[in-house]
Amino acid sequence: MNDVRYSAPNSLDEASKAMMAAGGAGRILAGGTDLLVQMRSGMQKPGVIVDIKKIDEMMSIQDLGGGSFRIGAAVSGALIGEHKALKKAWPGVVEAINLIGSKQIQGRASAGGNLCNASPAADSGPALVAAGAMLTIHGPNGRREIPVEKLHSGPGRTTLAPGEILVSFTLPARPKGSSDAYLRLIPRTEMDIAVVGVGVNLTISGGKCTAARVGLGAVAPTVLLVEDAGKALVGSSLDDAALEKAAAACRAACKPINDKRGTIEYRTKIAGVLLKRSAAIAIERAKGN
Amino acid sequence: MSTGKYKWIGTRVDRPDGADKVTGRARFGADFNMPGQLIGRVLRSPHAHAIIKSVDTSAAEKLPGVKAVVTAKDLPEQPNVIVPAGEMQVNLRDITRNILAREKVLFEGHPIAAVAATTDAIAKQAVELIKVEYEVLPHVIDVTEAMKPGAPVLHDHLITEGVKPAPTKASNIAKRMDNTKGDFEAGLKQAEIVVEREYTTQAVHQGYIEPHATLASAAEDGQVQLWSTTQGHFQVRGFVSRLLGIETSQIRVTPSEIGGGFGGKTVVYLEPIAVRLSQKSGKPVKMVMTREEVFRASGPAPGGTVRVKLGAKKDGTIVAAECEIALQAGAFPGSPLGPACWTSFACYDIPNIKVVGFDVVSNRPKVAAYRAPGAPISAWGVESTLDVLALELGMDPIDLRLKNAAKKGTKTSYGPTFDTIGFVETLEAVKKSAHYKTPPKPGYARGVAAGFWFNVGADSSAASHVAEDGTVTVISGNPDIGGSRASLALMAAEELGVDYSKVRPIIADTSSIGFNFVTGGSRVTFATGLAVVNSVRDMIRELKVRAAKTWGVDPDAVIWEDGVAKPAGSNVGEFEPLTLSQLAATAGKTGGPINGHAQLNAQGAGPGFGVHVVDLKVDRDTGCVHIDRYTAAQDVGTAIHPSYVEGQIQGGAVQGIGWALNEEYIYNAKGRLDNAGFLDYRMPVASDLPMIDALVVEVPNPHHPYGVRGVGEVPIVPPLAAVGNAVARSINIRMTDLPLSPPRLSAAIDAATPKMAAE
């Protein structure tokens, strides 16, 4: 009873085939920090576990130049945090991924797993949405690319088709004067899950904001790209009025629920507070770039 | 610290159990295994309140690998008799129903049946095959709701105790308790200022990192062996004996190392079930709770409501004090109502006191003891209201407390008159501390609160054995939850005048030492310490007899000093002192092994007082609290091992801070617990807090040879109000409902600042 088969293929084609063969009973294993916990608690009862850590493409970070990076979906948070060039180019993305779990968890947990677990509160989500990350997906019918905000269809659900595997995410090249930041609110200082998470990615040129994207987590069934917040910042000198307009856009975008982690009112208010605070950090960083 | 006076007491030696714990060799509850053991699992109620119409275990019994199934039918009915359980009282009729539900399930997670199977997977599958037919009843979670007429009644037989004339109808109010001193109403008339506030607190879990675990082995001849993680293996033995009808001496309970208890491991949940499963299957049965089971079905501390009214003169003299408390007992009567009432004003010398308490049942797990049971809840009300008074009078909060502080000779509202206590000394130590003399950093505010705990004595036994080489074993029977082995060994070394490294303390099972009351009530270093000291003295008496025999003199002519026997004076004769090892080497010729024994019911436990100071900042945008500095001062009598005294003070303070800031049980509309895990039941993590400065004050307890007072419970009493008072001074809003979580603080700030709320 409860037999689980384990395979660790060397290629994405094999992994995809193994997932297809397993029907609905297959689960991808990267760091396992979600899957193993869910198996222990009885939430997940997989028939086949496909370990993707032997697939080179999923375990490597490529510097594509100009601030662009392709990061394998199974690369651990610890390795991402230790990648100096990546950290310098995308401090917001790295700080978000480095908030996933404790030091020990960081040694295994991957950003790809965090995305595919599809929690609206996942820390990687808002930062990668703000970054404009593109996902590379490998499936039985070949490869496709989607923007990260198209991955989630609801809490715990993704748009991945049967046999499809998230291979990597690519962060785009950005002009000089760009940076990003991620902030989340948790009642504690560690070992917690975001009540609200906000990622801001912006470019400043000649004292004006020339590009801005805002990602918002834990306030709706999926991570949100708040286009109105970005628009409020672009063209402005990032003054208080522009930041307040962006904060208002974040509050308006919220569709939260009342639950054990916070009320609708609280989450809505905090979305605005964190927009201002994370934008302030991103602005400081961008000025130094 | 006790420098100079003693050689060993007051030193920071390595703890005897330390190496095993840091290397992973120590065995905790779930580490005990036996060949051929089965795994036991429990079926629990999904409903908060329901009649059990039927339980059908036939499908589970037929599953291959299942060796036994038990339900309440396998436990004998119990009389309506109240027995002590640690610092709490339990009714046997109720406790058997708490272990396995009979007529009704009374909370989500209430056990209904249990199975033992060859593997955990089979046991889990078997649990799912048990069919229970329920008639779901309306439920009530909140204590105020449960007291209202028309609330769903949990127990048809429950008539409120302590009310005259006795009510004729059953209700959820199990008991009313009154205690008074002087005349509150008359006192209030003399007051020049009156302040009154109402408060609430939420249920909080003890949060021990180790879940409940046990291994039971019942033999064909009737003998039962148990390994259990518990604060009282004699208590486990007693409960298993009474609940299963097994003679006490047939049961041998060995305590494991304990991964935290804080009062919550003074009751039994799994042990009687494991023993019955073992008896039915003929195999050893191991049971370990999951964290979720720990949250849903093991005792939290109660939440409650507290109303406090204080009348004072303009100079701060309190002339009248009133406190009304209603506590959640959980599914069965028996919250720590007495201690909550009695401790409420114990810090203060007030002529007129009125305290009224209510013990209220509702559809929650039955509460268990948690560090100074009841006291933090009443102190939250009293110490917060004192802060209101201090602010209105414009008085320093320490000065207000000094003005009214209890001293030697103060008569308490619950009866006793204090002997030597150290509350004034503790307040003064805080006043003189570097922390209190330094203003809070800009943007931070300071809160102060005090707390009291009785500390208890009770029954202890101890033995001391001299080994053949002259080293010493000290045997006692209290699980070590706070460094007590080190403290007991230090006292034994001091008494005997030998090196600490020559004394090995061990904790014996229930068949290897006489009875010991639970590790609780901050009693072990005091009471079991006294038993150890007495057993060493008994051993010294015997050592003197042996020396006298060796020298051919009268035992009265021998003294014991610095670890050796010496002639009492020159008139006795010229003899070289005899060491322990010399006396041990010749013991065979002088009368056989050299041991000492002691048993006692320890009287004169010294009450403990603590005063905490906290500097914190509230982020007005988010409601998040940042604690910058925290000092916890306490009169500990004598710090036998200062590191473990400080550890107790720090640990208690941290648990109290968690209680104040984030910890709470969150129930959904169906009466099910929504946060049964450490993610959403938020205890503080290390990065949340600064180092807690423990300020140790030593006013020795005159009723102990080394002046010991209990330490472990006092430090959880002040933090709730200390944090609340600092928050009130930070945001100018008196928060009365715990926890002071970010959403709650943020909502209060927004309500007080209309502009922000409208934003």
Short mmCIF file of C-alpha atoms in Angstrom, two decimals, chain A residues 174-178 203-205 210 286 288-289:
data_model
loop_
_atom_site.label_atom_id
_atom_site.label_comp_id
_atom_site.label_asym_id
_atom_site.label_seq_id
_atom_site.Cartn_x
_atom_site.Cartn_y
_atom_site.Cartn_z
CA ARG A 174 17.45 46.24 -18.46
CA PRO A 175 18.97 49.64 -19.16
CA LYS A 176 21.23 51.47 -16.74
CA GLY A 177 19.39 53.02 -13.79
CA SER A 178 17.25 49.95 -13.20
CA THR A 203 14.12 52.19 -14.35
CA ILE A 204 15.12 55.81 -13.75
CA SER A 205 16.56 58.01 -16.45
CA THR A 210 10.89 55.39 -17.57
CA ALA A 286 18.38 52.17 -9.17
CA GLY A 288 23.28 53.50 -7.59
CA ASN A 289 23.18 51.56 -10.86
#
